[in-house]
PDB file of C-alpha atoms in Angstrom:
ATOM      1  CA  MET A 957      27.503   3.623  50.572  1.00 33.00           C
ATOM      2  CA  THR A 958      25.405   6.394  52.113  1.00 37.00           C
ATOM      3  CA  SER A 959      27.167   8.565  54.672  1.00 43.00           C
ATOM      4  CA  THR A 960      25.708   9.169  58.090  1.00 47.00           C
ATOM      5  CA  ALA A 961      26.819  11.591  60.745  1.00 54.00           C
ATOM      6  CA  VAL A 962      29.231  10.335  63.357  1.00 51.00           C
ATOM      7  CA  SER A 963      27.183   9.253  66.354  1.00 50.00           C
ATOM      8  CA  GLY A 964      29.828   9.451  69.056  1.00 55.00           C
ATOM      9  CA  PRO A 965      33.166  11.065  69.832  1.00 65.00           C
ATOM     10  CA  VAL A 966      35.677  10.645  67.027  1.00 80.00           C
ATOM     11  CA  ARG A 967      39.253  11.757  66.796  1.00 94.00           C
ATOM     12  CA  PRO A 968      39.754  14.684  64.422  1.00 98.00           C
ATOM     13  CA  VAL A 969      41.420  14.806  61.044  1.00 98.00           C
ATOM     14  CA  LEU A 970      44.645  16.812  61.039  1.00 98.00           C
ATOM     15  CA  MET A 971      44.591  19.090  57.981  1.00 98.00           C
ATOM     16  CA  VAL A 972      48.145  20.170  57.102  1.00 99.00           C
ATOM     17  CA  LEU A 973      49.054  23.259  55.074  1.00 99.00           C
ATOM     18  CA  THR A 974      52.284  24.516  53.562  1.00 98.00           C
ATOM     19  CA  SER A 975      54.064  27.490  55.107  1.00 98.00           C
ATOM     20  CA  HIS A 976      56.086  28.184  51.944  1.00 98.00           C
ATOM     21  CA  GLY A 977      54.993  31.357  50.179  1.00 98.00           C
ATOM     22  CA  THR A 978      57.092  31.797  47.023  1.00 98.00           C
ATOM     23  CA  LYS A 979      57.563  29.814  43.814  1.00 98.00           C
ATOM     24  CA  GLY A 980      61.259  29.075  43.903  1.00 95.00           C
ATOM     25  CA  THR A 981      63.425  31.963  42.741  1.00 95.00           C
ATOM     26  CA  THR A 982      60.639  33.609  40.730  1.00 95.00           C
ATOM     27  CA  GLY A 983      59.442  35.719  43.641  1.00 94.00           C
ATOM     28  CA  GLU A 984      55.866  34.896  42.657  1.00 97.00           C
ATOM     29  CA  PRO A 985      53.561  34.232  45.625  1.00 98.00           C
ATOM     30  CA  THR A 986      52.095  30.835  46.364  1.00 98.00           C
ATOM     31  CA  GLY A 987      50.959  28.870  49.410  1.00 98.00           C
ATOM     32  CA  PHE A 988      48.197  26.348  50.030  1.00 98.00           C
ATOM     33  CA  TYR A 989      45.329  26.237  47.541  1.00 98.00           C
ATOM     34  CA  LEU A 990      42.195  27.300  49.375  1.00 98.00           C
ATOM     35  CA  GLY A 991      39.770  24.969  47.586  1.00 98.00           C
ATOM     36  CA  GLU A 992      42.002  22.008  48.350  1.00 98.00           C
ATOM     37  CA  LEU A 993      41.332  22.654  52.028  1.00 98.00           C
ATOM     38  CA  THR A 994      37.723  23.827  51.968  1.00 98.00           C
ATOM     39  CA  HIS A 995      36.270  21.209  49.630  1.00 98.00           C
ATOM     40  CA  PRO A 996      37.599  18.177  51.542  1.00 98.00           C
ATOM     41  CA  LEU A 997      36.705  19.919  54.788  1.00 98.00           C
ATOM     42  CA  ALA A 998      33.099  20.388  53.680  1.00 98.00           C
ATOM     43  CA  GLU A 999      32.832  16.645  52.980  1.00 98.00           C
ATOM     44  CA  LEU A1000      34.187  15.739  56.412  1.00 98.00           C
ATOM     45  CA  GLU A1001      32.162  18.299  58.342  1.00 97.00           C
ATOM     46  CA  ALA A1002      28.932  17.202  56.642  1.00 96.00           C
ATOM     47  CA  ALA A1003      29.380  13.900  58.487  1.00 96.00           C
ATOM     48  CA  GLY A1004      30.260  15.552  61.796  1.00 96.00           C
ATOM     49  CA  ILE A1005      33.938  14.627  61.593  1.00 97.00           C
ATOM     50  CA  PRO A1006      36.029  17.212  63.477  1.00 97.00           C
ATOM     51  CA  PHE A1007      39.268  18.726  62.223  1.00 98.00           C
ATOM     52  CA  GLU A1008      42.290  20.680  63.360  1.00 98.00           C
ATOM     53  CA  LEU A1009      44.615  22.794  61.228  1.00 98.00           C
ATOM     54  CA  ALA A1010      48.387  22.579  61.269  1.00 98.00           C
ATOM     55  CA  SER A1011      51.156  23.946  59.102  1.00 98.00           C
ATOM     56  CA  ILE A1012      54.879  23.433  58.846  1.00 98.00           C
ATOM     57  CA  GLN A1013      55.776  26.619  60.742  1.00 98.00           C
ATOM     58  CA  GLY A1014      52.508  27.222  62.582  1.00 98.00           C
ATOM     59  CA  GLY A1015      50.591  30.488  62.625  1.00 98.00           C
ATOM     60  CA  GLU A1016      48.884  31.787  59.496  1.00 98.00           C
ATOM     61  CA  PRO A1017      49.997  30.029  56.314  1.00 98.00           C
ATOM     62  CA  PRO A1018      50.088  31.786  52.940  1.00 98.00           C
ATOM     63  CA  VAL A1019      47.005  31.183  50.798  1.00 98.00           C
ATOM     64  CA  ASP A1020      46.759  30.761  47.044  1.00 97.00           C
ATOM     65  CA  GLY A1021      43.767  30.144  44.806  1.00 95.00           C
ATOM     66  CA  LEU A1022      41.592  32.602  46.720  1.00 95.00           C
ATOM     67  CA  ASP A1023      38.573  32.117  44.472  1.00 97.00           C
ATOM     68  CA  LEU A1024      35.589  33.527  46.332  1.00 98.00           C
ATOM     69  CA  ASP A1025      33.274  32.904  43.383  1.00 98.00           C
ATOM     70  CA  ASP A1026      33.514  29.307  44.574  1.00 98.00           C
ATOM     71  CA  ALA A1027      30.618  28.965  47.021  1.00 98.00           C
ATOM     72  CA  VAL A1028      32.440  26.540  49.321  1.00 98.00           C
ATOM     73  CA  ASN A1029      35.495  28.781  49.485  1.00 98.00           C
ATOM     74  CA  ALA A1030      33.330  31.812  50.195  1.00 98.00           C
ATOM     75  CA  ARG A1031      31.398  30.050  52.954  1.00 98.00           C
ATOM     76  CA  TYR A1032      34.553  29.126  54.829  1.00 98.00           C
ATOM     77  CA  TRP A1033      36.463  32.346  54.098  1.00 98.00           C
ATOM     78  CA  ASN A1034      33.581  34.391  55.500  1.00 98.00           C
ATOM     79  CA  ASP A1035      33.288  32.210  58.600  1.00 98.00           C
ATOM     80  CA  GLY A1036      34.946  33.860  61.592  1.00 98.00           C
ATOM     81  CA  ALA A1037      35.764  30.635  63.415  1.00 97.00           C
ATOM     82  CA  PHE A1038      37.439  29.152  60.347  1.00 98.00           C
ATOM     83  CA  ARG A1039      39.503  32.272  59.748  1.00 98.00           C
ATOM     84  CA  GLN A1040      40.542  32.317  63.413  1.00 98.00           C
ATOM     85  CA  ALA A1041      41.644  28.689  63.150  1.00 98.00           C
ATOM     86  CA  LEU A1042      43.558  29.516  59.975  1.00 98.00           C
ATOM     87  CA  ARG A1043      45.374  32.395  61.671  1.00 98.00           C
ATOM     88  CA  HIS A1044      46.502  30.102  64.468  1.00 98.00           C
ATOM     89  CA  THR A1045      47.446  26.772  62.895  1.00 98.00           C
ATOM     90  CA  ARG A1046      49.503  24.470  65.064  1.00 98.00           C
ATOM     91  CA  ARG A1047      53.134  23.888  64.198  1.00 98.00           C
ATOM     92  CA  LEU A1048      53.211  20.348  62.864  1.00 98.00           C
ATOM     93  CA  ASP A1049      56.260  19.418  64.905  1.00 98.00           C
ATOM     94  CA  ASP A1050      54.293  20.128  68.097  1.00 98.00           C
ATOM     95  CA  VAL A1051      51.353  17.803  67.433  1.00 97.00           C
ATOM     96  CA  ASP A1052      50.676  14.514  69.208  1.00 98.00           C
ATOM     97  CA  SER A1053      49.802  12.130  66.395  1.00 98.00           C
ATOM     98  CA  SER A1054      47.778   9.842  68.689  1.00 98.00           C
ATOM     99  CA  LYS A1055      45.044  12.490  68.840  1.00 98.00           C
ATOM    100  CA  TYR A1056      44.116  12.063  65.174  1.00 98.00           C
ATOM    101  CA  ALA A1057      42.204   9.513  63.135  1.00 98.00           C
ATOM    102  CA  ALA A1058      43.687  10.780  59.876  1.00 98.00           C
ATOM    103  CA  ILE A1059      46.074  13.257  58.323  1.00 98.00           C
ATOM    104  CA  PHE A1060      45.383  15.225  55.160  1.00 99.00           C
ATOM    105  CA  PHE A1061      47.777  17.323  53.092  1.00 99.00           C
ATOM    106  CA  ALA A1062      46.316  20.148  51.004  1.00 98.00           C
ATOM    107  CA  GLY A1063      48.066  21.146  47.832  1.00 98.00           C
ATOM    108  CA  GLY A1064      49.269  24.436  46.443  1.00 98.00           C
ATOM    109  CA  HIS A1065      52.687  24.844  44.907  1.00 98.00           C
ATOM    110  CA  GLY A1066      54.241  25.830  48.238  1.00 98.00           C
ATOM    111  CA  ALA A1067      53.915  22.212  49.331  1.00 98.00           C
ATOM    112  CA  MET A1068      56.621  21.219  46.856  1.00 98.00           C
ATOM    113  CA  TRP A1069      59.259  23.024  48.898  1.00 98.00           C
ATOM    114  CA  ASP A1070      58.506  22.444  52.572  1.00 98.00           C
ATOM    115  CA  PHE A1071      56.492  19.199  52.738  1.00 98.00           C
ATOM    116  CA  PRO A1072      59.204  16.805  51.457  1.00 98.00           C
ATOM    117  CA  ALA A1073      61.932  18.352  53.632  1.00 97.00           C
ATOM    118  CA  SER A1074      59.917  18.315  56.868  1.00 98.00           C
ATOM    119  CA  HIS A1075      60.908  15.793  59.530  1.00 98.00           C
ATOM    120  CA  ALA A1076      57.565  16.524  61.198  1.00 98.00           C
ATOM    121  CA  VAL A1077      55.687  15.482  58.052  1.00 98.00           C
ATOM    122  CA  ALA A1078      57.624  12.226  57.956  1.00 98.00           C
ATOM    123  CA  ARG A1079      57.116  11.509  61.662  1.00 98.00           C
ATOM    124  CA  VAL A1080      53.459  12.383  62.033  1.00 98.00           C
ATOM    125  CA  THR A1081      52.443  10.687  58.783  1.00 98.00           C
ATOM    126  CA  ARG A1082      54.304   7.515  59.697  1.00 98.00           C
ATOM    127  CA  GLU A1083      52.852   7.446  63.212  1.00 98.00           C
ATOM    128  CA  ILE A1084      49.265   7.954  62.050  1.00 98.00           C
ATOM    129  CA  HIS A1085      49.625   5.371  59.287  1.00 98.00           C
ATOM    130  CA  GLU A1086      51.299   2.794  61.532  1.00 98.00           C
ATOM    131  CA  ALA A1087      48.514   3.283  64.114  1.00 97.00           C
ATOM    132  CA  GLY A1088      45.874   2.374  61.536  1.00 97.00           C
ATOM    133  CA  GLY A1089      44.857   5.900  60.548  1.00 98.00           C
ATOM    134  CA  VAL A1090      43.960   7.306  57.154  1.00 98.00           C
ATOM    135  CA  VAL A1091      46.424   9.324  55.058  1.00 98.00           C
ATOM    136  CA  GLY A1092      45.041  11.700  52.426  1.00 99.00           C
ATOM    137  CA  ALA A1093      46.481  14.262  50.036  1.00 99.00           C
ATOM    138  CA  VAL A1094      45.445  16.156  46.926  1.00 99.00           C
ATOM    139  CA  CYS A1095      47.175  17.821  43.960  1.00 98.00           C
ATOM    140  CA  HIS A1096      50.639  18.887  45.231  1.00 98.00           C
ATOM    141  CA  GLY A1097      49.763  17.606  48.709  1.00 98.00           C
ATOM    142  CA  PRO A1098      51.262  14.183  47.896  1.00 99.00           C
ATOM    143  CA  ALA A1099      54.647  15.941  47.946  1.00 99.00           C
ATOM    144  CA  ALA A1100      54.352  15.206  51.673  1.00 98.00           C
ATOM    145  CA  LEU A1101      54.600  11.486  50.895  1.00 98.00           C
ATOM    146  CA  VAL A1102      57.780  11.582  48.821  1.00 98.00           C
ATOM    147  CA  ASN A1103      60.141  10.971  51.747  1.00 98.00           C
ATOM    148  CA  VAL A1104      57.892   9.238  54.305  1.00 98.00           C
ATOM    149  CA  THR A1105      59.257   5.868  55.358  1.00 98.00           C
ATOM    150  CA  LEU A1106      57.628   3.258  57.546  1.00 97.00           C
ATOM    151  CA  ASP A1107      59.122   1.562  60.579  1.00 96.00           C
ATOM    152  CA  ASN A1108      60.523  -1.143  58.305  1.00 96.00           C
ATOM    153  CA  GLY A1109      62.396   1.458  56.235  1.00 97.00           C
ATOM    154  CA  ALA A1110      60.225   1.143  53.125  1.00 98.00           C
ATOM    155  CA  TYR A1111      58.666   4.184  51.507  1.00 98.00           C
ATOM    156  CA  LEU A1112      55.015   4.542  52.488  1.00 98.00           C
ATOM    157  CA  VAL A1113      54.066   4.910  48.814  1.00 98.00           C
ATOM    158  CA  ALA A1114      56.055   1.897  47.600  1.00 98.00           C
ATOM    159  CA  GLY A1115      53.692  -0.483  45.835  1.00 98.00           C
ATOM    160  CA  LYS A1116      50.719   1.829  46.443  1.00 98.00           C
ATOM    161  CA  ASN A1117      48.234   3.058  43.869  1.00 99.00           C
ATOM    162  CA  LEU A1118      47.892   6.828  43.990  1.00 98.00           C
ATOM    163  CA  SER A1119      47.196  10.027  42.105  1.00 98.00           C
ATOM    164  CA  ALA A1120      48.921  13.411  42.202  1.00 99.00           C
ATOM    165  CA  PHE A1121      49.475  16.523  40.100  1.00 98.00           C
ATOM    166  CA  THR A1122      50.840  15.159  36.850  1.00 98.00           C
ATOM    167  CA  ASP A1123      54.003  16.138  35.029  1.00 98.00           C
ATOM    168  CA  ASP A1124      51.828  17.199  32.079  1.00 98.00           C
ATOM    169  CA  GLU A1125      49.777  19.492  34.325  1.00 98.00           C
ATOM    170  CA  GLU A1126      52.992  20.992  35.724  1.00 98.00           C
ATOM    171  CA  ARG A1127      54.176  21.687  32.199  1.00 98.00           C
ATOM    172  CA  ALA A1128      50.770  23.143  31.324  1.00 98.00           C
ATOM    173  CA  VAL A1129      51.107  25.778  34.064  1.00 98.00           C
ATOM    174  CA  GLN A1130      54.735  26.375  32.978  1.00 97.00           C
ATOM    175  CA  LEU A1131      56.203  25.586  36.370  1.00 98.00           C
ATOM    176  CA  ASP A1132      57.982  22.336  35.498  1.00 98.00           C
ATOM    177  CA  LYS A1133      61.305  24.209  35.510  1.00 97.00           C
ATOM    178  CA  VAL A1134      60.453  26.100  38.713  1.00 98.00           C
ATOM    179  CA  VAL A1135      59.404  23.349  41.116  1.00 98.00           C
ATOM    180  CA  PRO A1136      62.279  21.464  42.776  1.00 98.00           C
ATOM    181  CA  PHE A1137      61.134  18.154  41.251  1.00 98.00           C
ATOM    182  CA  LEU A1138      58.292  16.696  39.220  1.00 98.00           C
ATOM    183  CA  LEU A1139      55.868  15.176  41.703  1.00 98.00           C
ATOM    184  CA  ALA A1140      54.339  12.293  39.758  1.00 98.00           C
ATOM    185  CA  SER A1141      57.706  11.149  38.427  1.00 98.00           C
ATOM    186  CA  THR A1142      59.285  11.263  41.878  1.00 98.00           C
ATOM    187  CA  LEU A1143      56.464   9.281  43.476  1.00 98.00           C
ATOM    188  CA  THR A1144      56.894   6.685  40.737  1.00 98.00           C
ATOM    189  CA  GLN A1145      60.626   6.549  41.498  1.00 98.00           C
ATOM    190  CA  ARG A1146      59.689   5.794  45.101  1.00 98.00           C
ATOM    191  CA  GLY A1147      57.807   2.714  43.904  1.00 98.00           C
ATOM    192  CA  ALA A1148      54.281   4.138  43.690  1.00 98.00           C
ATOM    193  CA  HIS A1149      51.864   3.220  40.920  1.00 98.00           C
ATOM    194  CA  HIS A1150      50.714   6.605  39.674  1.00 98.00           C
ATOM    195  CA  HIS A1151      47.353   6.734  37.902  1.00 98.00           C
ATOM    196  CA  PRO A1152      46.929   9.893  35.811  1.00 98.00           C
ATOM    197  CA  ALA A1153      43.731  11.196  34.259  1.00 98.00           C
ATOM    198  CA  PRO A1154      43.571  13.801  31.478  1.00 98.00           C
ATOM    199  CA  ASP A1155      44.668  17.261  32.590  1.00 98.00           C
ATOM    200  CA  TRP A1156      42.240  18.982  34.984  1.00 98.00           C
ATOM    201  CA  THR A1157      40.019  15.910  35.229  1.00 98.00           C
ATOM    202  CA  ALA A1158      38.935  14.734  38.683  1.00 98.00           C
ATOM    203  CA  LYS A1159      40.807  11.597  39.726  1.00 98.00           C
ATOM    204  CA  VAL A1160      40.741  10.012  43.182  1.00 98.00           C
ATOM    205  CA  VAL A1161      42.579   6.808  44.041  1.00 99.00           C
ATOM    206  CA  VAL A1162      41.966   4.828  47.235  1.00 98.00           C
ATOM    207  CA  ASP A1163      44.466   2.126  48.189  1.00 98.00           C
ATOM    208  CA  GLY A1164      43.677   0.758  51.627  1.00 98.00           C
ATOM    209  CA  ARG A1165      43.982   3.709  53.997  1.00 98.00           C
ATOM    210  CA  LEU A1166      45.751   5.937  51.467  1.00 98.00           C
ATOM    211  CA  VAL A1167      43.543   8.438  49.603  1.00 99.00           C
ATOM    212  CA  THR A1168      45.001  10.711  46.941  1.00 99.00           C
ATOM    213  CA  GLY A1169      43.695  13.056  44.246  1.00 99.00           C
ATOM    214  CA  GLN A1170      45.244  14.526  41.125  1.00 98.00           C
ATOM    215  CA  ASN A1171      44.302  18.199  41.065  1.00 98.00           C
ATOM    216  CA  PRO A1172      41.939  20.848  42.494  1.00 98.00           C
ATOM    217  CA  GLN A1173      39.044  19.174  40.700  1.00 98.00           C
ATOM    218  CA  SER A1174      39.697  16.081  42.851  1.00 98.00           C
ATOM    219  CA  ALA A1175      39.610  17.825  46.243  1.00 98.00           C
ATOM    220  CA  ALA A1176      35.995  17.122  47.202  1.00 98.00           C
ATOM    221  CA  GLY A1177      36.345  13.514  46.080  1.00 98.00           C
ATOM    222  CA  VAL A1178      39.360  12.994  48.332  1.00 99.00           C
ATOM    223  CA  GLY A1179      37.397  14.386  51.278  1.00 98.00           C
ATOM    224  CA  ALA A1180      34.440  12.132  50.487  1.00 98.00           C
ATOM    225  CA  ALA A1181      36.626   9.040  50.234  1.00 98.00           C
ATOM    226  CA  MET A1182      38.362   9.853  53.515  1.00 98.00           C
ATOM    227  CA  ARG A1183      34.949  10.365  55.127  1.00 98.00           C
ATOM    228  CA  GLU A1184      33.791   6.922  54.033  1.00 97.00           C
ATOM    229  CA  LEU A1185      36.905   5.248  55.419  1.00 97.00           C
ATOM    230  CA  LEU A1186      36.573   7.097  58.725  1.00 97.00           C
ATOM    231  CA  LEU A1187      32.885   6.262  59.085  1.00 95.00           C
ATOM    232  CA  ARG A1188      33.665   2.588  58.567  1.00 90.00           C
ATOM    233  CA  GLN A1189      36.277   2.769  61.318  1.00 81.00           C
ATOM    234  CA  ASP A1190      33.867   4.462  63.728  1.00 58.00           C
TER     235      ASP A1190
END
């Protein structure tokens, strides 16, 4: 399917970032992974789909993966309007979910601590999904989905095909004993059908209105898949 720009007003995608800045008790810094925001964002903006930024605590979230040799990262990081938006993200608990066509959760290890525990994540994700919106996440972003339940009490991910940062990848970066849980295993325990690819290989899984990706290499693909779903809804 060939993408075309949105021809009329469309509700924005809410891009959600972690506010958690340290890797457990190690004291090492973390946050959201820049490319896991910018690469999906580039795919959406190319089609004229608007966005808004939110984070768990609001304000400026901590950033990780600040690779400015990446042309997409550099383009956004050097854009004054983007940096202004990043400094003033909305607190997720304050958002009105009816304003958005989709919600997207960027990864970065910080997401493992504050996404699953956030009542705002659970509420806004459920409301957007139940209203027919698209839910997307990449790498550690699917940590947001671990505790989301629907109005009927079932886990949103139960019975769903998805992809997320694998247990093997977590072991490869030697953080399997640092993170509060292993993401892929926990999603599987919630009833999800997790589809892993080899470490650091792009993998995007679309199941209805749920779009997930395994790792940073999957970020652009998640954005592209969300774009296609949103253009079909337009």
